[in-house]
Coordinates of C-alpha atoms and ligand atoms in Angstrom, one line a residue:
M284 CA 0.0 0.0 0.0
S285 CA 1.4 3.4 -1.0
T286 CA 2.1 5.8 1.7
F287 CA 0.6 9.3 1.4
L288 CA 2.9 12.1 0.3
P289 CA 1.7 15.7 0.8
S290 CA 2.0 18.2 -2.1
P291 CA 5.1 20.4 -2.2
L292 CA 3.0 23.4 -1.0
S293 CA 1.7 21.4 2.0
Q294 CA 5.1 19.9 2.7
R295 CA 6.6 23.4 3.0
S296 CA 4.2 24.3 5.9
I297 CA 4.7 20.9 7.5
D298 CA 8.5 21.2 7.4
L299 CA 8.5 24.7 8.9
E300 CA 6.3 23.6 11.8
N301 CA 8.6 20.6 12.3
Q302 CA 11.7 22.7 12.2
F303 CA 10.7 25.7 14.3
G304 CA 7.7 24.5 16.3
T305 CA 7.6 22.2 19.3
H306 CA 6.4 18.7 18.6
N307 CA 3.5 18.7 21.0
Y308 CA 1.0 17.6 18.4
H309 CA 0.9 14.9 15.7
P310 CA -1.4 16.4 13.0
L311 CA -2.7 14.6 10.0
P312 CA -0.6 15.6 6.9
V313 CA -3.1 18.2 5.6
V314 CA -2.5 22.0 5.6
L315 CA -5.7 23.9 5.8
D316 CA -6.1 27.4 4.3
Q317 CA -9.8 28.2 4.1
G318 CA -13.1 27.2 5.7
L319 CA -16.8 27.8 5.2
G320 CA -19.6 26.0 7.0
A321 CA -18.9 22.3 7.4
K322 CA -16.1 22.4 4.8
V323 CA -12.4 23.4 4.7
W324 CA -9.9 23.6 1.8
D325 CA -6.2 22.9 1.8
V326 CA -3.4 25.0 0.3
D327 CA -3.9 23.3 -3.0
G328 CA -7.6 24.0 -3.1
K329 CA -8.7 20.4 -2.3
E330 CA -12.0 20.3 -0.4
Y331 CA -12.8 18.4 2.8
F332 CA -15.6 17.9 5.2
D333 CA -14.3 18.9 8.7
F334 CA -15.4 16.1 11.0
L335 CA -13.4 17.4 14.0
S336 CA -14.6 21.0 14.2
A337 CA -11.5 21.9 16.2
Y338 CA -12.5 19.6 18.9
S339 CA -16.1 21.0 18.9
A340 CA -15.1 24.6 18.9
V341 CA -16.5 25.3 15.5
N342 CA -20.1 24.1 16.1
Q343 CA -21.5 27.1 14.2
G344 CA -19.4 26.3 11.1
H345 CA -16.3 27.9 9.7
S346 CA -16.4 31.7 9.0
H347 CA -20.0 32.1 10.0
P348 CA -21.0 35.5 8.3
K349 CA -22.9 36.8 11.3
I350 CA -20.2 36.0 13.8
L351 CA -17.6 37.4 11.5
K352 CA -19.6 40.6 11.2
A353 CA -19.8 40.9 15.0
L354 CA -16.1 40.4 15.1
T355 CA -15.1 43.0 12.6
D356 CA -17.7 45.6 13.8
Q357 CA -16.4 45.3 17.4
A358 CA -12.7 45.0 16.3
S359 CA -12.9 48.4 14.6
K360 CA -14.3 50.0 17.7
L361 CA -12.6 48.5 20.9
T362 CA -10.9 45.2 21.5
L363 CA -9.3 45.2 25.0
T364 CA -9.6 47.4 28.1
S365 CA -8.6 44.9 30.8
R366 CA -10.9 44.7 33.8
A367 CA -9.1 47.8 35.3
F368 CA -12.0 49.7 33.7
Y369 CA -15.5 48.9 32.7
N370 CA -16.2 48.3 29.0
S371 CA -19.6 48.8 27.3
N372 CA -20.0 45.2 26.3
L373 CA -19.3 43.1 29.4
G374 CA -22.4 44.2 31.3
D375 CA -24.7 43.3 28.5
F376 CA -22.9 40.1 27.8
S377 CA -23.0 39.0 31.5
K378 CA -26.8 39.6 31.5
F379 CA -27.2 37.8 28.1
L380 CA -25.1 34.8 29.1
T381 CA -26.7 34.3 32.5
E382 CA -30.2 34.6 31.1
Y383 CA -29.3 32.3 28.2
F384 CA -28.2 29.5 30.6
Q385 CA -30.4 30.4 33.6
F386 CA -27.7 31.2 36.1
D387 CA -27.3 34.2 38.5
R388 CA -23.7 35.2 37.6
M389 CA -20.8 34.5 35.3
L390 CA -17.0 34.8 35.4
P391 CA -15.4 35.2 31.9
M392 CA -12.0 33.7 31.0
N393 CA -10.5 32.7 27.6
S394 CA -9.4 29.1 27.2
G395 CA -11.3 26.0 28.5
A396 CA -8.4 25.1 30.9
E397 CA -8.7 28.6 32.4
A398 CA -12.4 28.2 33.0
V399 CA -11.7 24.8 34.7
E400 CA -9.0 26.4 36.8
T401 CA -11.5 29.1 37.7
A402 CA -14.1 26.5 38.7
I403 CA -11.6 24.7 40.9
K404 CA -10.6 28.0 42.7
V405 CA -14.2 29.1 43.1
C406 CA -15.1 25.6 44.5
R407 CA -12.3 25.8 47.1
K408 CA -13.1 29.4 48.1
W409 CA -16.7 28.3 48.6
A410 CA -15.7 25.3 50.6
Y411 CA -13.6 27.3 53.1
Q412 CA -16.1 30.2 53.3
K413 CA -19.5 28.5 53.3
K414 CA -18.8 24.9 54.2
N415 CA -16.1 25.6 56.8
I416 CA -13.7 22.9 55.6
P417 CA -10.4 23.4 57.5
E418 CA -7.8 25.4 55.7
N419 CA -6.0 23.6 52.8
Q420 CA -8.1 20.4 53.3
A421 CA -10.6 20.7 50.6
I422 CA -10.9 17.8 48.2
I423 CA -12.4 17.8 44.7
V424 CA -13.5 14.4 43.3
V425 CA -12.7 13.8 39.6
C426 CA -13.0 10.9 37.2
S427 CA -10.4 8.6 35.6
Q428 CA -9.8 9.2 31.9
N429 CA -10.9 12.8 32.4
F430 CA -9.8 15.6 30.1
H431 CA -10.1 19.1 31.5
G432 CA -7.1 20.9 29.9
R433 CA -3.4 21.2 30.1
T434 CA -2.3 23.4 33.0
T435 CA -0.2 21.9 35.8
T436 CA -3.0 21.7 38.3
I437 CA -5.4 20.1 35.8
V438 CA -2.9 17.5 34.4
G439 CA -2.1 16.6 38.0
F440 CA -5.3 14.7 38.2
S441 CA -5.2 13.2 34.7
T442 CA -4.9 9.4 34.4
D443 CA -3.2 9.6 31.0
P444 CA 0.6 9.0 31.5
D445 CA 1.4 11.2 28.4
S446 CA -0.2 14.1 30.3
T447 CA 1.6 13.6 33.6
R448 CA 5.0 12.0 32.9
D449 CA 7.8 14.3 34.0
F450 CA 5.5 17.3 34.6
G451 CA 5.2 16.9 38.4
P452 CA 5.1 17.7 41.3
F453 CA 1.3 18.3 41.1
T454 CA -1.3 20.2 43.1
P455 CA -2.8 18.1 45.9
G456 CA -6.5 17.9 46.9
F457 CA -8.0 15.7 44.1
Q458 CA -9.4 12.3 44.4
I459 CA -9.9 10.2 41.3
I460 CA -12.8 7.7 41.0
P461 CA -13.9 5.7 37.9
Y462 CA -16.2 7.4 35.5
N463 CA -19.9 6.5 35.4
D464 CA -19.5 4.8 38.8
L465 CA -22.3 6.1 41.2
P466 CA -21.4 3.8 44.1
A467 CA -17.8 5.1 44.0
L468 CA -19.1 8.7 44.0
E469 CA -21.4 8.0 46.9
E470 CA -18.5 6.5 48.8
A471 CA -16.1 9.4 48.0
L472 CA -18.7 11.9 49.1
K473 CA -18.8 10.5 52.6
N474 CA -15.6 12.4 53.3
P475 CA -16.7 15.7 54.8
Y476 CA -13.7 17.5 53.3
V477 CA -15.0 17.0 49.8
A478 CA -16.0 20.3 48.3
G479 CA -17.0 19.4 44.7
F480 CA -17.3 16.8 42.0
L481 CA -15.8 17.8 38.6
F482 CA -16.7 15.8 35.6
E483 CA -17.6 15.7 31.9
P484 CA -21.3 14.8 31.1
I485 CA -19.8 12.8 28.2
Q486 CA -16.0 12.2 28.2
G487 CA -14.9 13.5 24.8
E488 CA -11.2 13.0 24.7
A489 CA -11.5 9.6 26.3
G490 CA -13.3 8.5 23.2
V491 CA -16.8 9.8 23.6
M492 CA -17.7 7.8 26.7
V493 CA -21.5 8.2 27.3
P494 CA -22.6 7.5 30.9
D495 CA -25.6 5.3 31.7
A496 CA -29.0 6.8 31.5
G497 CA -29.9 8.6 34.7
F498 CA -26.3 9.2 35.6
L499 CA -26.5 13.0 35.6
E500 CA -29.7 13.1 37.6
K501 CA -28.2 10.7 40.2
V502 CA -24.9 12.8 40.4
R503 CA -27.1 15.9 41.0
E504 CA -28.9 14.0 43.8
L505 CA -25.7 12.7 45.5
C506 CA -24.0 16.2 45.3
T507 CA -27.1 17.9 46.8
K508 CA -27.3 15.3 49.6
A509 CA -23.6 15.6 50.5
G510 CA -23.7 19.4 50.2
V511 CA -20.9 19.5 47.5
L512 CA -20.7 21.4 44.3
M513 CA -21.6 19.6 41.1
M514 CA -19.2 21.0 38.5
A515 CA -20.0 20.1 34.9
D516 CA -17.2 20.6 32.4
E517 CA -19.3 21.3 29.2
V518 CA -16.4 22.8 27.3
Q519 CA -16.8 20.1 24.6
T520 CA -20.4 18.8 25.2
G521 CA -22.0 22.2 25.5
I522 CA -23.4 24.7 23.0
A523 CA -25.7 22.2 21.1
R524 CA -23.1 19.6 20.3
T525 CA -25.0 16.6 21.8
G526 CA -28.3 17.6 20.3
Q527 CA -29.4 19.7 23.2
L528 CA -28.1 23.1 24.3
L529 CA -26.1 21.4 27.1
A530 CA -25.6 17.8 27.9
T531 CA -27.0 18.5 31.3
C532 CA -30.2 19.9 29.8
A533 CA -33.3 17.8 29.7
G534 CA -34.1 16.0 26.4
C535 CA -35.6 19.0 24.6
S536 CA -33.5 20.6 21.9
C537 CA -34.2 24.1 23.0
S538 CA -34.3 25.7 19.5
T539 CA -36.3 28.7 20.6
R540 CA -35.6 30.8 23.7
C541 CA -37.7 28.6 25.9
E542 CA -36.9 28.3 29.6
R543 CA -33.8 26.1 29.8
K544 CA -34.8 22.9 31.3
Y545 CA -32.0 21.0 33.0
A546 CA -32.1 17.3 33.7
A547 CA -29.4 18.0 36.3
K548 CA -28.5 21.6 36.7
P549 CA -24.9 21.9 37.8
D550 CA -23.8 24.3 40.6
L551 CA -20.9 25.3 38.4
L552 CA -21.2 25.2 34.6
I553 CA -18.0 25.4 32.6
L554 CA -18.1 26.6 29.0
G555 CA -15.5 27.2 26.3
K556 CA -14.7 26.1 22.8
A557 CA -17.9 26.8 20.7
L558 CA -18.9 29.6 23.1
S559 CA -17.2 31.8 20.5
G560 CA -18.0 29.8 17.4
G561 CA -14.4 28.9 17.0
I562 CA -13.4 32.5 16.2
M563 CA -11.3 33.3 19.3
P564 CA -10.9 31.8 22.8
V565 CA -13.8 32.6 25.0
S566 CA -14.7 30.7 28.2
A567 CA -16.8 31.2 31.2
V568 CA -18.0 29.8 34.5
L569 CA -21.6 30.2 35.5
A570 CA -23.0 29.7 39.0
S571 CA -25.3 31.2 41.7
H572 CA -24.8 34.4 43.7
E573 CA -23.8 32.5 46.7
I574 CA -21.0 30.7 44.9
L575 CA -19.5 33.4 42.7
L576 CA -19.7 36.1 45.3
C577 CA -17.2 34.2 47.4
I578 CA -14.6 35.8 45.0
H579 CA -13.6 39.3 45.8
P580 CA -11.6 42.0 43.9
G581 CA -8.0 41.0 43.4
E582 CA -8.5 37.3 44.1
H583 CA -8.9 36.0 40.6
G584 CA -8.8 37.4 37.0
S585 CA -7.4 37.5 33.5
T586 CA -6.1 40.3 31.3
F587 CA -8.1 39.2 28.3
G588 CA -11.1 37.7 30.2
G589 CA -14.3 39.6 29.4
N590 CA -12.8 41.7 26.7
P591 CA -15.3 43.6 24.5
L592 CA -14.3 41.6 21.3
A593 CA -14.9 38.3 23.1
C594 CA -18.3 39.5 24.4
A595 CA -19.5 40.6 21.0
V596 CA -18.3 37.4 19.3
A597 CA -19.8 35.1 22.0
T598 CA -23.1 36.9 22.0
S599 CA -23.3 36.4 18.2
A600 CA -22.2 32.8 18.4
L601 CA -25.0 32.0 20.9
N602 CA -27.6 33.8 18.9
V603 CA -26.6 31.7 15.9
V604 CA -27.1 28.5 17.9
E605 CA -30.7 29.6 18.7
D606 CA -31.6 31.2 15.3
E607 CA -30.4 28.3 13.3
E608 CA -31.8 25.7 15.7
L609 CA -28.4 24.0 15.9
A610 CA -29.4 21.7 18.8
Q611 CA -32.2 20.3 16.7
K612 CA -30.0 19.9 13.7
A613 CA -27.3 18.1 15.7
K614 CA -29.9 15.7 17.0
E615 CA -31.3 14.8 13.6
R616 CA -28.0 14.6 11.8
G617 CA -26.6 12.5 14.7
V618 CA -29.4 9.9 14.4
Y619 CA -28.7 9.7 10.6
F620 CA -24.9 9.4 11.1
R621 CA -25.2 6.6 13.6
Q622 CA -27.6 4.7 11.4
R623 CA -25.2 4.9 8.5
M624 CA -22.3 3.8 10.7
E625 CA -24.2 0.9 12.2
K626 CA -25.0 -0.3 8.7
L627 CA -21.3 0.0 7.9
M628 CA -20.3 -1.9 11.0
S629 CA -22.6 -4.8 10.3
D630 CA -21.0 -5.0 6.8
F631 CA -17.4 -4.8 8.2
P632 CA -17.5 -6.4 11.6
K633 CA -13.8 -7.2 11.5
L634 CA -12.9 -3.6 11.2
F635 CA -15.4 -1.8 13.4
S636 CA -16.6 -3.0 16.8
L637 CA -18.8 -0.1 18.0
V638 CA -20.4 3.2 17.2
R639 CA -21.5 5.4 20.1
G640 CA -22.3 9.0 20.9
K641 CA -25.0 11.6 21.2
G642 CA -26.1 14.3 18.8
L643 CA -23.0 15.1 16.6
L644 CA -20.5 13.9 19.2
N645 CA -19.8 10.4 18.0
A646 CA -17.1 7.8 17.9
V647 CA -16.4 4.7 15.9
V648 CA -14.3 2.1 17.7
I649 CA -11.8 0.1 15.5
R650 CA -11.3 -3.5 16.3
D651 CA -7.6 -3.6 16.9
E652 CA -5.0 -3.2 19.7
E653 CA -4.8 0.2 21.2
S654 CA -1.1 0.5 20.1
S655 CA -1.8 -0.3 16.5
K656 CA -1.9 2.4 13.8
T657 CA -5.1 1.2 12.2
A658 CA -7.3 4.2 13.2
W659 CA -4.5 6.5 12.1
N660 CA -4.1 4.8 8.7
F661 CA -7.9 4.8 8.3
C662 CA -8.0 8.6 9.0
V663 CA -5.2 9.2 6.4
M664 CA -7.1 7.3 3.8
M665 CA -10.3 9.2 4.7
M666 CA -8.4 12.4 4.4
Q667 CA -7.4 11.5 0.9
N668 CA -11.0 10.9 0.1
G669 CA -12.2 14.2 1.6
V670 CA -13.2 13.7 5.2
L671 CA -11.1 15.0 8.1
A672 CA -11.3 13.2 11.4
K673 CA -8.7 12.2 14.0
P674 CA -8.1 9.2 16.2
T675 CA -8.5 9.8 19.9
H676 CA -7.2 7.6 22.6
G677 CA -6.1 4.3 21.0
N678 CA -8.2 3.0 18.2
I679 CA -11.2 5.3 18.4
I680 CA -12.1 7.8 15.7
R681 CA -14.2 10.8 16.8
F682 CA -16.7 12.2 14.3
A683 CA -17.9 15.7 15.2
P684 CA -18.7 17.9 12.2
P685 CA -19.9 21.5 12.5
L686 CA -23.6 21.4 13.5
V687 CA -24.5 23.5 10.4
I688 CA -23.8 20.5 8.2
S689 CA -26.7 20.0 5.8
E690 CA -28.5 16.7 5.2
V691 CA -27.0 16.4 1.7
E692 CA -23.5 17.1 3.0
M693 CA -23.9 14.6 5.8
A694 CA -25.0 11.9 3.3
Q695 CA -22.0 12.8 1.0
A696 CA -19.6 12.5 4.0
C697 CA -21.0 9.2 5.0
D698 CA -20.6 8.0 1.4
I699 CA -16.9 9.0 1.6
I700 CA -16.5 7.0 4.9
E701 CA -18.1 4.0 3.2
K702 CA -15.9 4.2 0.2
T703 CA -12.9 4.6 2.4
T704 CA -13.8 1.5 4.3
Q705 CA -14.0 -0.5 1.1
E706 CA -10.6 0.7 0.0
F707 CA -9.2 0.1 3.4
V708 CA -10.1 -3.5 3.7
Q709 CA -8.7 -4.1 0.2
A710 CA -5.4 -2.6 1.4
Y711 CA -5.5 -4.4 4.7
P712 CA -7.3 -7.7 3.9
Q713 CA -7.1 -8.9 7.5
F714 CA -10.1 -6.6 8.2
Q715 CA -12.2 -8.0 5.3
Ligands
PLP934 C1 -10.9 21.1 25.2 C2 -11.4 20.9 26.6 C3 -10.9 21.6 27.7 C4 -9.7 22.6 27.6 O1 -10.0 23.7 26.7 P1 -8.8 24.5 26.1 O2 -9.5 25.7 25.5 O3 -8.0 23.6 25.2 O4 -7.9 24.9 27.3 C5 -11.4 21.4 29.0 N1 -12.4 20.5 29.1 C6 -12.9 19.8 28.1 C7 -14.0 18.8 28.4 C8 -12.4 19.9 26.8 O5 -12.9 19.2 25.8

């Protein structure tokens, strides 16, 4: 089987990154140059369906005209003031965001990791001030195979050796329990020094691990009973990705500005990624008066957090989610995608073992050892045929296109995945 060789133009960018960048990623050999909606184009003008959406940051589609207009309008007026002064956007945005998600207050940051760090700090403050946990004793319960970002504190409670090896020593005060394990959570919450439970409603990076039905409701119940904060990291699952506005929302796909109904309303909601439609980093933590008012001037902040440009872009990005009924779209396209993949799986049971997911956050599990390159090789072949997706942990391929993908585009992309599968089993007959 011939190995893929990038074009000279692509190779130039790849070589420059390799020579002058740090090798902290292992990208597919494609060099993107343009994007619109669910599609992207490489430096040679070849077209692809984007089935990663920058890890679910581009839910609203590439270069959405309305979000771009909000960006350029605001950019020509005022971009950054710092929080040393008020700016004319943050107040309106705070009201808009809290009403949109039905919380009392918000705290704006930039990256997802910063929002998770913020949630951790807020939870600890609350624990000492409201729960009277003795100084420096607060514990936050987290889950194995979590992904919450890349800062030193956050990787300190990762169970992925690549994330932790040679990066210690780490911040204490975290207890790891298995994901989707309610008895383990109940046991952990018996410790009176526990202040909060930080988790992903669906574990994205771990390979789209969907918990059992009723898990979120039971987490809510256990956290309430123990008097600890339920902290939902919806950086990847939020903003309509799973076919509802949030993964913690009740089943409705909230396409109009109805009252947000939560199946399990978290005490701390952590948002990032698609909060800005993939245009710039915008993240935020939302919570009650009681929780967020534990933080006083000078105790936490960010130079760029709450900047007027971010406020304008995020407002537009959330309006697009509502106006274009993206939650409903994600739900419908997701049902179709999983149907097509299940058919493919039944035709090629030696290659695929499982398809799982919710809305447009899905994964296909390849039947091979975790250390093999099968998923990678499949993704390279899919790339050559015009669909971009990437393996996540081991032999799992995540499929997460922008939510604006049309019915026709989704059918075309599924055709490409099917065609790739046929070519793949010809090149690797052991999977036939
Ligand atoms: C991507 C992600 C983060 C980190 O966001 P960054 O913007 O990369 O810092 C945190 N939590 C979850 C669940 C994520 O998927």
